[in-house]
PDB file of C-alpha atoms in Angstrom:
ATOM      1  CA  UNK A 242      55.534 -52.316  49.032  1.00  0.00           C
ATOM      2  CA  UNK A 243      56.867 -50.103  46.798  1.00  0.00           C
ATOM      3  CA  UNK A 244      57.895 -52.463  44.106  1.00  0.00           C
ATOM      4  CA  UNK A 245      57.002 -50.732  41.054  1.00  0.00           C
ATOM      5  CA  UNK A 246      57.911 -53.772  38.866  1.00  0.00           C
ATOM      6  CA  UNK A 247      54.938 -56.241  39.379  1.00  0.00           C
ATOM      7  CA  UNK A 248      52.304 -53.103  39.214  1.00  0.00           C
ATOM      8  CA  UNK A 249      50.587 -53.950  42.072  1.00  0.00           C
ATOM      9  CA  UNK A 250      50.333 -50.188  42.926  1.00  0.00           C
ATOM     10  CA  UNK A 251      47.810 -49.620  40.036  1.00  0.00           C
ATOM     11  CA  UNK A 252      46.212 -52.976  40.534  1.00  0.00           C
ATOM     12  CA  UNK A 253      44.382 -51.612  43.200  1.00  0.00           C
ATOM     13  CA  UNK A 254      41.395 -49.564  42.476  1.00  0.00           C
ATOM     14  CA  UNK A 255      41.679 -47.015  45.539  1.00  0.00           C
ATOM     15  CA  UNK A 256      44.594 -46.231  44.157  1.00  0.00           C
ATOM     16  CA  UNK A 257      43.983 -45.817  40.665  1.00  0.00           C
ATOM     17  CA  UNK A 258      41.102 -43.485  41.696  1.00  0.00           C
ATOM     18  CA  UNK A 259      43.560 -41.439  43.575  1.00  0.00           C
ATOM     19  CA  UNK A 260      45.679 -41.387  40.873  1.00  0.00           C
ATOM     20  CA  UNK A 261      42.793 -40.397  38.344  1.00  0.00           C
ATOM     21  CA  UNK A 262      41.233 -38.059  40.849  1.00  0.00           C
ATOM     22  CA  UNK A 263      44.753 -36.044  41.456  1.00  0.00           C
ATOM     23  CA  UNK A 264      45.340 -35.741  38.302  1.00  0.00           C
ATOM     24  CA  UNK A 265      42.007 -34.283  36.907  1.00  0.00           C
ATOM     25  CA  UNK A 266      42.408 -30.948  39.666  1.00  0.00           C
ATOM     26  CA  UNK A 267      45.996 -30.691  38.832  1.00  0.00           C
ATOM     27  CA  UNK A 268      44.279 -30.584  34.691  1.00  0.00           C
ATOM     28  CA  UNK A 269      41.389 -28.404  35.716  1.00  0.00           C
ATOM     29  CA  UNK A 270      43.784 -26.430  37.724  1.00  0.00           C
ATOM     30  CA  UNK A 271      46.017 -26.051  35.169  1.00  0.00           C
ATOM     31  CA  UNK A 272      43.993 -25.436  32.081  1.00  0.00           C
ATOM     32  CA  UNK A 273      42.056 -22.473  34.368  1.00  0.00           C
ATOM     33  CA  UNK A 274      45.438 -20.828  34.701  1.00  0.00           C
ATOM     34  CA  UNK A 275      46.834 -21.386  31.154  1.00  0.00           C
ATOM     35  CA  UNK A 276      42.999 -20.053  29.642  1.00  0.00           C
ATOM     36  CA  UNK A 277      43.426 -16.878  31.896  1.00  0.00           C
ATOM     37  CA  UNK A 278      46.819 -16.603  30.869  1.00  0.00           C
ATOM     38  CA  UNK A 279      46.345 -16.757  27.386  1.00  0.00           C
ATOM     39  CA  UNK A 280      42.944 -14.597  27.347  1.00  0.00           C
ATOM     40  CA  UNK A 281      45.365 -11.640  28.303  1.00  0.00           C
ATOM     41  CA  UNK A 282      47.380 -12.450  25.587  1.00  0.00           C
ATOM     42  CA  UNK A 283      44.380 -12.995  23.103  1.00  0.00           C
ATOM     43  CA  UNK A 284      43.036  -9.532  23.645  1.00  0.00           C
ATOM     44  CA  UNK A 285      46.583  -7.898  22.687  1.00  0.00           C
ATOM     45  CA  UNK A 286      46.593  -9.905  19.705  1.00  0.00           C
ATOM     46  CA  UNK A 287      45.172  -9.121  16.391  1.00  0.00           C
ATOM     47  CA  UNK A 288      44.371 -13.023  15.970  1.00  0.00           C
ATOM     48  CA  UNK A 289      40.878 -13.683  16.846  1.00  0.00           C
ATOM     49  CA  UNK A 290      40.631 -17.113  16.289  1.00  0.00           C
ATOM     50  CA  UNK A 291      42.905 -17.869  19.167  1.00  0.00           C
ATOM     51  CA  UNK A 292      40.347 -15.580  21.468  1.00  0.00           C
ATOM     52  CA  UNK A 293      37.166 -17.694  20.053  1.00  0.00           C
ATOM     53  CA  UNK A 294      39.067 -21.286  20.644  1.00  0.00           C
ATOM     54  CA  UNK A 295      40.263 -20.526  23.899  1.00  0.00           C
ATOM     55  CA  UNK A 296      37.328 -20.460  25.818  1.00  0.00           C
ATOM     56  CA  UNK A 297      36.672 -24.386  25.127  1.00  0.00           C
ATOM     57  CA  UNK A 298      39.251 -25.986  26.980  1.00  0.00           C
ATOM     58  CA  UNK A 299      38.091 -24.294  29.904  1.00  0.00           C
ATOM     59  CA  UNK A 300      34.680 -25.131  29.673  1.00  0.00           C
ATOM     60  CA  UNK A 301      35.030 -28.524  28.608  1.00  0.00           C
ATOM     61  CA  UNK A 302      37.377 -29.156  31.233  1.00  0.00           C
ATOM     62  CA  UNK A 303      34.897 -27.767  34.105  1.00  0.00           C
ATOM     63  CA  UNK A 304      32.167 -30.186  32.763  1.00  0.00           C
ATOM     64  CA  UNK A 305      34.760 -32.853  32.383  1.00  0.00           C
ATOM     65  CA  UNK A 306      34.949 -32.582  36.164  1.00  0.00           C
ATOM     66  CA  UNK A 307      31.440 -32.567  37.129  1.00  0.00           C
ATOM     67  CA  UNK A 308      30.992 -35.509  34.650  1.00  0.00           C
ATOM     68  CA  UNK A 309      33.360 -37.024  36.722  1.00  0.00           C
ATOM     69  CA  UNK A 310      31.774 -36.546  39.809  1.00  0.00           C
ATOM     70  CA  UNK A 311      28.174 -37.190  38.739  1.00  0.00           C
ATOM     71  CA  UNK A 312      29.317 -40.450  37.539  1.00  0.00           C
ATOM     72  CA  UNK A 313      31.059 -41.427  40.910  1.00  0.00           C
ATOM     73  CA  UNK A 314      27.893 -40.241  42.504  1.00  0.00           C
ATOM     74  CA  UNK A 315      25.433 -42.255  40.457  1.00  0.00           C
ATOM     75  CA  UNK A 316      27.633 -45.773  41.464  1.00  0.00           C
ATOM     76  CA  UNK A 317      24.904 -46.605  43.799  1.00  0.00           C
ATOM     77  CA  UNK A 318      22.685 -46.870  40.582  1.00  0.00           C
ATOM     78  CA  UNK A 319      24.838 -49.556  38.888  1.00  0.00           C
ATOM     79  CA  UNK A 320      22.761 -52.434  38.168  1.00  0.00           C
ATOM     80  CA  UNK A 321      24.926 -55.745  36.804  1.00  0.00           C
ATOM     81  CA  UNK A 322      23.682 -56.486  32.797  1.00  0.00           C
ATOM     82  CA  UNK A 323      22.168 -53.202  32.140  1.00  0.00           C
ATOM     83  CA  UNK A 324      23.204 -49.716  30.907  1.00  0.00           C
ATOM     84  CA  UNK A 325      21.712 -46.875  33.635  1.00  0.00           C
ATOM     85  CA  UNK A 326      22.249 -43.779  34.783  1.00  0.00           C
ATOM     86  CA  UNK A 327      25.836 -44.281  35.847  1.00  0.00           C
ATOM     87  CA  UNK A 328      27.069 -45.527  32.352  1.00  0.00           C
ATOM     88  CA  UNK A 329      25.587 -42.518  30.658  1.00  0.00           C
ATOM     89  CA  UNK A 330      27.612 -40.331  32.966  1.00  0.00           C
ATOM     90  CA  UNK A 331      30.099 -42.396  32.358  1.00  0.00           C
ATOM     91  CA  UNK A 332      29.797 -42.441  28.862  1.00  0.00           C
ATOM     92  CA  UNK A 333      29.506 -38.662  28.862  1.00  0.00           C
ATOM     93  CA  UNK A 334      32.676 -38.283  30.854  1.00  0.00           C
ATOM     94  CA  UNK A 335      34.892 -40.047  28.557  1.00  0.00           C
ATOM     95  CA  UNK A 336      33.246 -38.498  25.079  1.00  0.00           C
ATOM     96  CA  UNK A 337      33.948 -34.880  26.724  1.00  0.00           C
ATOM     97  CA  UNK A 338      37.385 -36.263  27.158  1.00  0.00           C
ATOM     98  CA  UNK A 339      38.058 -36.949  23.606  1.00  0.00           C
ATOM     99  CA  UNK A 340      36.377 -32.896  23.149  1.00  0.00           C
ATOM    100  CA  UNK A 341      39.287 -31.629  26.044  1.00  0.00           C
ATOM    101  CA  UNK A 342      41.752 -33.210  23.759  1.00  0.00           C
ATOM    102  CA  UNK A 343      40.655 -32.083  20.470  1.00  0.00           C
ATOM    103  CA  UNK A 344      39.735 -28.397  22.020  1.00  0.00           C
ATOM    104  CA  UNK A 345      43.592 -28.299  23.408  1.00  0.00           C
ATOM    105  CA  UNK A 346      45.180 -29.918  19.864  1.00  0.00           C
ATOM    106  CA  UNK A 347      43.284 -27.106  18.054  1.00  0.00           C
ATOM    107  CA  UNK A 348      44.925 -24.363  20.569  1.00  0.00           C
ATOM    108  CA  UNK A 349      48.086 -25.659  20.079  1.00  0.00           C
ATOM    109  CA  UNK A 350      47.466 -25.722  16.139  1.00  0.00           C
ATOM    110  CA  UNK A 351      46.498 -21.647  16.189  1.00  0.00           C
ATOM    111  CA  UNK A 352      48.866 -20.931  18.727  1.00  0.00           C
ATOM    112  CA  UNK A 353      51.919 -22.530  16.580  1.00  0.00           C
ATOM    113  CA  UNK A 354      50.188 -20.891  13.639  1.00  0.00           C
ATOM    114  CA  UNK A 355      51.015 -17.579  14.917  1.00  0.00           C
TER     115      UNK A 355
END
């Protein structure tokens, strides 16, 4: 226990869904507060691309969350050698992940701009 050297503490799956769990609310968390943050900075600010691009890491990171959970709650569907309603979700999840990451790399681009 607690050797961090042979990995075994991500081997395990409960674990890594902990892990992956804990650290999508501390994201969503995060992005919520940093979006409301910057909104009130936005509408002092002559810029208004920064006010349109803002809005899409929040909502991509609130559907990147109930992705998340629709595709832990369709598991139960998972059928071995064929692509179902839980690899859609799951499919969806990730590909909205890749959109959280380009929305946030396109803030950072305007805000830096400024």
């Amino acid at each position: 226990p607690g050797n961090l050297g042979t990995g075994s503490w991500i081997d395990d799956k409960i674990n890594v869904h902990f892990i992956h769990r804990g650290l999508a609310y501390i994201l969503l968390l995060a992005i919520i507060l940093w979006v409301a943050r910057a909104l009130r900075v936005a509408k002092n600010a002559t810029n208004s691309i920064l006010g349109s691009t803002l809005k899409w890491p929040a909502v991509l990171v609130v559907l990147q969350v109930l992705l998340g959970i629709s595709a832990l709650m369709t598991t139960s569907h998972i059928v071995y050698g064929k692509f179902g309603l839980f690899e859609s979700m799951a499919e969806m999840h990730q590909l909205v992940a890749m959109f959280l990451l380009m929305s946030l790399v396109v803030n950072l681009y305007v805000i830096k701009r400024r």
